[in-house]
PDB file of C-alpha atoms in Angstrom:
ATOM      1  CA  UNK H 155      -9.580  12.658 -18.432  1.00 51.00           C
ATOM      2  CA  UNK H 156     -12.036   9.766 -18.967  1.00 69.00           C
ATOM      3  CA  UNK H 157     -11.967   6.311 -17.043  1.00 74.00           C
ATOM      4  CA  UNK H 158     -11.455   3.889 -19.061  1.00 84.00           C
ATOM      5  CA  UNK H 159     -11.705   0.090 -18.909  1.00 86.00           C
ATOM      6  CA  UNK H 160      -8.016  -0.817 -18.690  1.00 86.00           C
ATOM      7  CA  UNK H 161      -7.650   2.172 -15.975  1.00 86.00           C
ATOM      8  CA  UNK H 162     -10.057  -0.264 -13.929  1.00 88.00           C
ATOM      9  CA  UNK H 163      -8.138  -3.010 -14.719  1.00 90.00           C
ATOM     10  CA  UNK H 164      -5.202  -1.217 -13.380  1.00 90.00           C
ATOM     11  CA  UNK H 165      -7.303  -0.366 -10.393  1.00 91.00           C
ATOM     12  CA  UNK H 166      -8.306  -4.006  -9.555  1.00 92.00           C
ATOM     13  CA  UNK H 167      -4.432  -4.978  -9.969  1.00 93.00           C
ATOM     14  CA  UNK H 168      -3.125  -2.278  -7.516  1.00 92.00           C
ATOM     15  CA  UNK H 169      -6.325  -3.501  -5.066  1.00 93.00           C
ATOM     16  CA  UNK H 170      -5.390  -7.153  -5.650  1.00 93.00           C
ATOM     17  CA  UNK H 171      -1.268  -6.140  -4.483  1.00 93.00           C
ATOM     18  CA  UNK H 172      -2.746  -4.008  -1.277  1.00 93.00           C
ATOM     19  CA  UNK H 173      -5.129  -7.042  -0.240  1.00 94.00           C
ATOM     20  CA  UNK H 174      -2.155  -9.358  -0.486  1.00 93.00           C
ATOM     21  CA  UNK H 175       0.133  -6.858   1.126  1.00 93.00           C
ATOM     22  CA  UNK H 176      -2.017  -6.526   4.261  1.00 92.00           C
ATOM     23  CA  UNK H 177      -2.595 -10.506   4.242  1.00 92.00           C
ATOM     24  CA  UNK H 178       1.136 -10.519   4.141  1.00 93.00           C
ATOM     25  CA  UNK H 179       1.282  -7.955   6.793  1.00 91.00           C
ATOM     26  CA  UNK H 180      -1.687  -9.157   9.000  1.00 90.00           C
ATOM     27  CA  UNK H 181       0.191 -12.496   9.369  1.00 91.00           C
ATOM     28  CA  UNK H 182       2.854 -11.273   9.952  1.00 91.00           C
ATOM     29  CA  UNK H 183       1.516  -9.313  12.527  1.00 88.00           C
ATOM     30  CA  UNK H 184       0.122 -12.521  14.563  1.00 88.00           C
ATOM     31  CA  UNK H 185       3.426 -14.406  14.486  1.00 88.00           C
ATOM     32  CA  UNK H 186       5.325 -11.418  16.048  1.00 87.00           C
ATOM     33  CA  UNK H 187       2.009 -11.467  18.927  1.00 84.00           C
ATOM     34  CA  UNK H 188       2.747 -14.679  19.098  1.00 87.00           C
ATOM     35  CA  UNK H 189       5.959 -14.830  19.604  1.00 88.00           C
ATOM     36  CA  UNK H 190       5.832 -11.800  22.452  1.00 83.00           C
ATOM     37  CA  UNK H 191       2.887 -13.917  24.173  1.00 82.00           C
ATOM     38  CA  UNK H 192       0.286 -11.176  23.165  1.00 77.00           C
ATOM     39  CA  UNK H 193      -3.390 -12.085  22.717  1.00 75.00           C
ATOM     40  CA  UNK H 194      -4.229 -12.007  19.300  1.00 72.00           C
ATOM     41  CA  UNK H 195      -6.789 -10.050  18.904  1.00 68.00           C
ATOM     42  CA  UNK H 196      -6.561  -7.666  22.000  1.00 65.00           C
ATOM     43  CA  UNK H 197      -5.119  -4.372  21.199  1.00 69.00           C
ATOM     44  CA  UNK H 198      -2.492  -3.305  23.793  1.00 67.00           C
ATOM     45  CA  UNK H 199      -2.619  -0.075  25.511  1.00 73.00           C
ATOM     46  CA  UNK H 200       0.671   1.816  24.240  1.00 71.00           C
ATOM     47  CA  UNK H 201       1.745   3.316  28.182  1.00 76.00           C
ATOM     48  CA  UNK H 202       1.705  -0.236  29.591  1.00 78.00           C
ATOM     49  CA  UNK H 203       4.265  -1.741  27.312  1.00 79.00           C
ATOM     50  CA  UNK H 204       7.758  -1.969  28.263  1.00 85.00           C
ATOM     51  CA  UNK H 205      10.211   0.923  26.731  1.00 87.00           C
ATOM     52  CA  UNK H 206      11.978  -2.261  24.613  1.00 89.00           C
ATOM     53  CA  UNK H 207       8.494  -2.994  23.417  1.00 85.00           C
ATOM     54  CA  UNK H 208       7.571   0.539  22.588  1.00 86.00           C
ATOM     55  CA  UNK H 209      11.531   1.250  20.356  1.00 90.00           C
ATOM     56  CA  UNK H 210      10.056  -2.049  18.802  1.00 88.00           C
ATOM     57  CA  UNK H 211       6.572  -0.859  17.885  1.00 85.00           C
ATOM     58  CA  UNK H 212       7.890   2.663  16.913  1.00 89.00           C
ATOM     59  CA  UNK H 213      10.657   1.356  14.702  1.00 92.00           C
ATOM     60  CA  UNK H 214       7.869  -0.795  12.601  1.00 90.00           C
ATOM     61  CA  UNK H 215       5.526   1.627  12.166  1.00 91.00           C
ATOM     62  CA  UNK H 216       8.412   3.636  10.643  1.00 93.00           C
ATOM     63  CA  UNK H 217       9.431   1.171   8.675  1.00 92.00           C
ATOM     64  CA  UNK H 218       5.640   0.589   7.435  1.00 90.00           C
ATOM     65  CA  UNK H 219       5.554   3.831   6.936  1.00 91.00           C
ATOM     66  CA  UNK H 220       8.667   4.076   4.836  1.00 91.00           C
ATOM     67  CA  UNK H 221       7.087   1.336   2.845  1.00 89.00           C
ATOM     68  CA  UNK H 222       3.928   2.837   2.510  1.00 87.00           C
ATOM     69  CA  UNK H 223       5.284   6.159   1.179  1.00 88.00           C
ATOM     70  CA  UNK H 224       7.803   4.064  -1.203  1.00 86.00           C
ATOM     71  CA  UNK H 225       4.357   1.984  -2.947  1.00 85.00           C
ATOM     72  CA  UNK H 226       2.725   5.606  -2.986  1.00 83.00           C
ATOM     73  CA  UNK H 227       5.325   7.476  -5.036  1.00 82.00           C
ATOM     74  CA  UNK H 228       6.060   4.134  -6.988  1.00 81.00           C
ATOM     75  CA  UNK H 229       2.329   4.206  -8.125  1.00 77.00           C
ATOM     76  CA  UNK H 230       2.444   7.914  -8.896  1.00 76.00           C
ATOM     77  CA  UNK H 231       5.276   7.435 -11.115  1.00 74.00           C
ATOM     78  CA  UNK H 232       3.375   4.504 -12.973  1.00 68.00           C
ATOM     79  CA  UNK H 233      -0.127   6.422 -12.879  1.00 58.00           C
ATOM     80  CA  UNK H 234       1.160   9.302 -15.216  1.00 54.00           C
ATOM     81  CA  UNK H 235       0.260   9.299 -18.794  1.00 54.00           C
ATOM     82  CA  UNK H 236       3.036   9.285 -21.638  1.00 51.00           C
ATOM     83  CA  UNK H 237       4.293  12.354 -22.652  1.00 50.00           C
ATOM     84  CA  UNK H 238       2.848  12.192 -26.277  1.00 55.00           C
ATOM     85  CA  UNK H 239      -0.351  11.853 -25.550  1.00 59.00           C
ATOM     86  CA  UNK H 240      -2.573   9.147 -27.298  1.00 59.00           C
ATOM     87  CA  UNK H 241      -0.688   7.330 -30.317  1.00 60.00           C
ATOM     88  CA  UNK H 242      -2.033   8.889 -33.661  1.00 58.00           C
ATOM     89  CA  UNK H 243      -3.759  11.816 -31.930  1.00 56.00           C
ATOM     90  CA  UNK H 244      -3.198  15.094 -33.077  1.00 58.00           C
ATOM     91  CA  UNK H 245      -5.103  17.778 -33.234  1.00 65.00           C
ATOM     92  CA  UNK H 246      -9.349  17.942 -32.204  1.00 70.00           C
ATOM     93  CA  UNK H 247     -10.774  15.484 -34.115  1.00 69.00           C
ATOM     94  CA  UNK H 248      -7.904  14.944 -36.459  1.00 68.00           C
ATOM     95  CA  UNK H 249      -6.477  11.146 -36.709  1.00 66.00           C
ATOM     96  CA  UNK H 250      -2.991  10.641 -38.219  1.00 63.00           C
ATOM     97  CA  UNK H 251      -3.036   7.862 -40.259  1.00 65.00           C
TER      98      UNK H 251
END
């Protein structure tokens, strides 16, 4: 299968919808470090949190990873071709008119 322009056009899209995903995400992350009176920047040692905090952490990164396996199979789903191949193709080299 060749690249073609509009499947980098697609590409740049689906990179354009992940950058403003993890903007989405990354301030998103600071208001919940905020909120818990976490540095923001500092990364936290997982055994000294509290066993509220850790439920908390471990139920977000399932539910980013729910999400993140829901946008994968979404864009595998949009990624295939149609089944008929391209319009007015037909056999090698042959164009239907």
């Amino acid at each position: 299968m060749s690249f073609t322009e509009q499947d980098m056009k697609k590409q740049m899209e689906d990179f354009a919808a992940l950058r403003e995903e993890f903007s989405r995400l990354e301030s998103q992350e600071k208001a919940m470090r905020k909120q818990l009176g976490l540095p923001e920047q500092e990364k936290t040692d997982p055994a000294s949190l509290t066993p509220e905090l850790r439920k908390m952490v471990e139920e977000a990164e399932a539910e980013a990873r729910r999400a993140g396996e829901a946008r994968a199979a979404q864009a595998r789903t949009t990624a295939r071709p149609a089944a008929g191949g391209i319009p007015g193709g037909g056999r090698r080299n042959i164009v239907r008119l």
